[in-house]
Short mmCIF file of C-alpha atoms in Angstrom, two decimals:
data_model
loop_
_atom_site.label_atom_id
_atom_site.label_comp_id
_atom_site.label_asym_id
_atom_site.label_seq_id
_atom_site.Cartn_x
_atom_site.Cartn_y
_atom_site.Cartn_z
CA MET A 12 58.73 111.70 83.23
CA GLY A 13 57.03 112.04 86.60
CA ALA A 14 55.47 108.58 86.32
CA ASP A 15 58.87 106.90 86.59
CA VAL A 16 60.61 109.05 89.21
CA THR A 17 61.43 107.46 92.58
CA LEU A 18 63.20 109.33 95.37
CA LYS A 19 64.66 107.23 98.18
CA ILE A 20 65.77 109.17 101.25
CA ALA A 21 67.55 107.83 104.34
CA THR A 22 67.72 109.11 107.90
CA VAL A 23 69.06 107.83 111.21
CA ALA A 24 65.95 109.31 112.88
CA PRO A 25 63.39 106.88 114.34
CA LYS A 26 60.18 105.98 112.57
CA GLY A 27 57.34 108.24 113.69
CA SER A 28 59.69 110.97 114.98
CA ALA A 29 59.30 114.66 114.10
CA TYR A 30 62.08 114.25 111.54
CA HIS A 31 60.31 111.31 109.90
CA ARG A 32 57.01 113.20 109.78
CA VAL A 33 58.45 116.28 108.06
CA LEU A 34 60.10 114.07 105.44
CA GLN A 35 56.80 112.30 104.80
CA ASP A 36 55.00 115.63 104.45
CA MET A 37 57.69 116.92 102.10
CA GLY A 38 57.37 113.77 100.00
CA GLU A 39 53.59 114.05 99.70
CA LYS A 40 53.85 117.63 98.45
CA TRP A 41 56.52 116.68 95.93
CA LYS A 42 54.54 113.69 94.63
CA ALA A 43 51.47 115.86 94.08
CA ALA A 44 53.50 118.17 91.84
CA GLU A 45 55.67 115.55 90.12
CA GLY A 46 52.73 113.57 88.81
CA PRO A 47 51.10 110.12 88.92
CA GLY A 48 53.41 107.26 89.71
CA ALA A 49 56.06 109.37 91.48
CA ARG A 50 57.34 107.54 94.57
CA PHE A 51 58.97 108.92 97.72
CA ILE A 52 60.43 106.29 100.05
CA VAL A 53 61.82 107.16 103.50
CA TYR A 54 64.20 104.72 105.23
CA THR A 55 64.30 105.44 108.98
CA ASP A 56 66.25 104.05 111.94
CA SER A 57 69.59 103.85 110.07
CA ALA A 58 68.11 101.16 107.81
CA GLN A 59 70.54 102.23 105.07
CA GLY A 60 73.50 102.31 107.44
CA PRO A 61 75.26 105.15 109.30
CA GLU A 62 75.48 108.57 107.70
CA ALA A 63 78.83 107.94 106.02
CA GLU A 64 77.29 104.90 104.33
CA THR A 65 74.23 106.86 103.14
CA VAL A 66 76.56 109.43 101.56
CA ARG A 67 78.35 106.60 99.75
CA ARG A 68 75.01 105.20 98.60
CA MET A 69 74.00 108.60 97.23
CA ARG A 70 77.24 108.83 95.30
CA VAL A 71 76.55 105.53 93.53
CA GLY A 72 72.85 106.22 92.99
CA GLN A 73 71.38 103.71 95.46
CA LEU A 74 69.85 106.62 97.41
CA GLN A 75 68.77 109.98 96.07
CA ALA A 76 68.75 111.93 99.34
CA SER A 77 69.56 111.72 103.03
CA MET A 78 68.82 113.78 106.13
CA LEU A 79 72.33 114.33 107.48
CA SER A 80 73.88 115.77 110.60
CA VAL A 81 77.26 117.50 110.47
CA VAL A 82 78.80 114.03 110.79
CA GLY A 83 77.43 113.02 107.40
CA LEU A 84 77.82 116.41 105.76
CA SER A 85 81.50 116.44 106.71
CA GLU A 86 81.91 113.29 104.61
CA ILE A 87 81.08 115.52 101.64
CA ASP A 88 82.84 118.76 102.65
CA ASP A 89 84.44 119.45 106.02
CA SER A 90 83.55 123.17 105.93
CA VAL A 91 80.14 122.28 107.43
CA SER A 92 81.89 121.12 110.61
CA ALA A 93 82.13 124.77 111.66
CA LEU A 94 78.44 124.68 112.57
CA GLN A 95 78.82 121.95 115.18
CA LYS A 96 82.34 120.84 116.01
CA ILE A 97 83.51 123.91 117.94
CA PRO A 98 82.66 123.14 121.59
CA LEU A 99 80.43 125.78 123.24
CA MET A 100 81.01 128.35 120.51
CA PHE A 101 77.26 128.97 120.30
CA ARG A 102 75.26 130.08 123.33
CA SER A 103 71.80 130.45 121.81
CA TRP A 104 69.65 129.49 118.84
CA ASP A 105 69.74 133.12 117.70
CA GLU A 106 73.52 132.85 117.34
CA VAL A 107 73.20 129.56 115.46
CA ASP A 108 70.61 131.04 113.09
CA HIS A 109 72.70 134.15 112.42
CA VAL A 110 75.91 132.28 111.63
CA ARG A 111 74.20 129.58 109.58
CA GLU A 112 72.29 132.04 107.41
CA GLN A 113 75.42 134.13 106.80
CA MET A 114 77.42 131.05 105.83
CA ARG A 115 74.62 129.22 104.06
CA PRO A 116 75.26 130.40 100.45
CA ASP A 117 78.94 129.45 100.65
CA LEU A 118 78.25 126.09 102.31
CA GLU A 119 75.58 125.20 99.76
CA GLN A 120 77.89 126.17 96.90
CA ARG A 121 80.66 123.96 98.32
CA LEU A 122 78.30 121.00 98.63
CA ARG A 123 76.89 121.62 95.13
CA ALA A 124 80.42 121.55 93.73
CA LYS A 125 80.78 118.07 95.27
CA GLY A 126 77.56 116.91 93.57
CA PHE A 127 74.97 117.47 96.32
CA VAL A 128 72.00 119.86 96.52
CA VAL A 129 70.89 121.14 99.95
CA LEU A 130 67.12 120.92 100.32
CA PHE A 131 66.83 122.41 103.82
CA TRP A 132 68.74 123.09 107.03
CA GLY A 133 67.37 121.95 110.39
CA GLU A 134 68.70 121.33 113.87
CA GLY A 135 68.63 118.38 116.21
CA GLY A 136 69.08 120.37 119.42
CA PHE A 137 71.97 121.24 121.71
CA VAL A 138 74.04 118.43 123.20
CA GLN A 139 72.70 117.09 126.50
CA PHE A 140 74.79 115.06 128.96
CA PHE A 141 73.25 112.15 130.87
CA SER A 142 74.85 110.17 133.69
CA LYS A 143 73.87 107.72 136.40
CA ALA A 144 75.37 109.97 139.07
CA PRO A 145 74.64 113.72 139.50
CA TYR A 146 77.70 115.00 137.59
CA THR A 147 77.99 118.69 136.69
CA MET A 148 81.68 119.60 136.33
CA PRO A 149 83.66 118.68 133.18
CA GLU A 150 86.31 116.71 135.05
CA GLN A 151 83.57 114.27 136.06
CA TYR A 152 83.02 113.32 132.41
CA LYS A 153 86.23 111.71 131.20
CA ALA A 154 85.43 109.57 128.62
CA VAL A 155 71.68 115.90 101.47
CA MET A 156 70.36 114.92 97.91
CA SER A 157 72.72 113.99 95.01
CA ALA A 158 72.92 116.52 92.17
CA LYS A 159 72.36 113.76 89.59
CA SER A 160 69.01 112.86 91.16
CA TRP A 161 68.08 116.53 91.52
CA ASP A 162 68.74 117.23 87.84
CA ALA A 163 66.57 114.24 86.86
CA LEU A 164 63.45 115.79 88.41
CA SER A 165 60.96 117.74 86.34
CA PRO A 166 61.03 121.57 86.76
CA ALA A 167 57.69 121.36 88.58
CA GLY A 168 59.04 118.60 90.80
CA ARG A 169 62.17 120.58 91.68
CA ALA A 170 60.11 123.67 92.50
CA ALA A 171 57.68 121.67 94.65
CA LEU A 172 60.47 119.83 96.47
CA THR A 173 62.28 123.12 97.13
CA ARG A 174 59.14 124.66 98.65
CA ALA A 175 58.30 121.55 100.67
CA ALA A 176 61.90 121.24 101.91
CA ALA A 177 61.96 124.89 103.01
CA GLU A 178 58.75 124.28 104.96
CA ALA A 179 60.26 121.13 106.48
CA GLY A 180 63.31 123.07 107.66
CA GLU A 181 61.12 125.79 109.17
CA THR A 182 59.03 123.16 110.95
CA LEU A 183 62.07 121.50 112.50
CA ARG A 184 63.60 124.83 113.54
CA ALA A 185 60.30 125.98 115.07
CA GLN A 186 60.06 122.77 117.10
CA ARG A 187 63.67 122.58 118.27
CA GLY A 188 63.23 124.22 121.69
CA THR A 189 59.93 122.60 122.60
CA ARG A 190 61.11 119.25 121.25
CA ASP A 191 64.08 119.25 123.63
CA ASP A 192 61.87 120.35 126.53
CA GLU A 193 59.32 117.63 125.83
CA ILE A 194 61.99 114.94 125.68
CA ILE A 195 63.54 116.09 128.95
CA LYS A 196 60.12 116.27 130.65
CA ALA A 197 59.36 112.75 129.48
CA MET A 198 62.66 111.55 130.93
CA GLU A 199 61.99 113.43 134.18
CA GLY A 200 58.78 111.42 134.40
CA ARG A 201 60.96 108.31 134.38
CA GLY A 202 63.21 109.54 137.18
CA LEU A 203 65.70 111.82 135.38
CA LYS A 204 66.93 114.68 137.59
CA VAL A 205 67.91 117.93 135.84
CA LEU A 206 70.74 119.78 137.60
CA ALA A 207 70.87 123.57 137.57
CA MET A 208 73.65 125.30 135.63
CA THR A 209 75.42 127.56 138.13
CA PRO A 210 77.82 130.33 137.01
CA GLU A 211 80.71 128.30 138.41
CA VAL A 212 79.74 125.19 136.42
CA GLU A 213 79.20 127.19 133.23
CA ARG A 214 82.58 128.89 133.59
CA ALA A 215 84.32 125.54 134.07
CA TRP A 216 82.75 124.13 130.91
CA ARG A 217 83.52 127.25 128.88
CA ASP A 218 87.14 127.29 130.06
CA LEU A 219 87.51 123.65 129.03
CA ALA A 220 85.86 124.25 125.64
CA GLN A 221 87.87 127.35 124.80
CA ALA A 222 91.11 125.61 125.75
CA SER A 223 90.31 123.04 123.04
CA TRP A 224 89.67 125.58 120.28
CA PRO A 225 93.32 125.87 119.12
CA LYS A 226 93.34 122.08 118.63
CA VAL A 227 89.98 122.12 116.84
CA ARG A 228 90.96 124.96 114.50
CA GLY A 229 92.68 123.59 111.43
CA SER A 230 92.13 119.93 112.34
CA MET A 231 88.47 119.17 113.04
CA VAL A 232 87.30 122.46 111.52
CA PRO A 233 89.06 124.22 108.61
CA ALA A 234 90.86 127.30 109.98
CA GLU A 235 89.13 129.59 107.49
CA MET A 236 85.67 128.43 108.59
CA PHE A 237 86.56 128.53 112.30
CA ASP A 238 87.72 132.14 111.97
CA ARG A 239 84.61 133.04 110.02
CA VAL A 240 82.31 131.70 112.74
CA GLU A 241 84.20 133.71 115.38
CA ARG A 242 84.00 136.84 113.23
CA LEU A 243 80.27 136.44 112.55
CA LEU A 244 79.52 135.96 116.24
CA ALA A 245 81.59 139.02 117.13
CA GLU A 246 79.66 141.04 114.55
CA TYR A 247 76.37 139.65 115.86
CA HIS A 248 77.21 140.90 119.35
CA GLY A 249 78.38 144.28 118.10
CA GLY A 250 82.07 143.49 118.37
CA GLY A 251 81.88 141.87 121.79
CA LYS A 252 81.41 138.27 122.91
#
């Protein structure tokens, strides 16, 4: 069956980016295991539309997979929003890793129940703010693969894709800090000025973020998942925050 299998995967990431390269590498490893004639096509630069559209295309079989952010994943199941849509809940990558790995089995089960198989988890980096003026304080800033396609793969193809996807996720996670640093350095070379985060500025942002949490809980993020993230972080820090 390998001779007739084609996997088409979409991403909003640019052609030639780190995200594109790991998908290409994953595809080459899968094709080697799936057999002659297997095809792996990557559509970059939102060529298949925004993430919500790629989810729709997976549901109707036009795409077999997509590299999604929480925006796209939330189109499938809003429980995933707990990993991104709580402002300043996470302070470090270690916290992100701990919470994600604890919640991962449940999140993957929820997505599988909706007809999607998670191949790997990666990160795109923490949010960075850019402005034409040197703003620092918050008041200055007012303004996955379908299960049907998965089941159609040969056992060897599924095993190879699982291994390659795990490696792709590890690669992206390993690069996340240096990738952000490299991008910022490149922008500094073009005149970007990076402003230091003082304790006063950090406190102002955290106060603003935490004031929004009651509105986020139960609306943007399911209350059960919001509470679970808070609990996992408290456990991670030994009961403190």
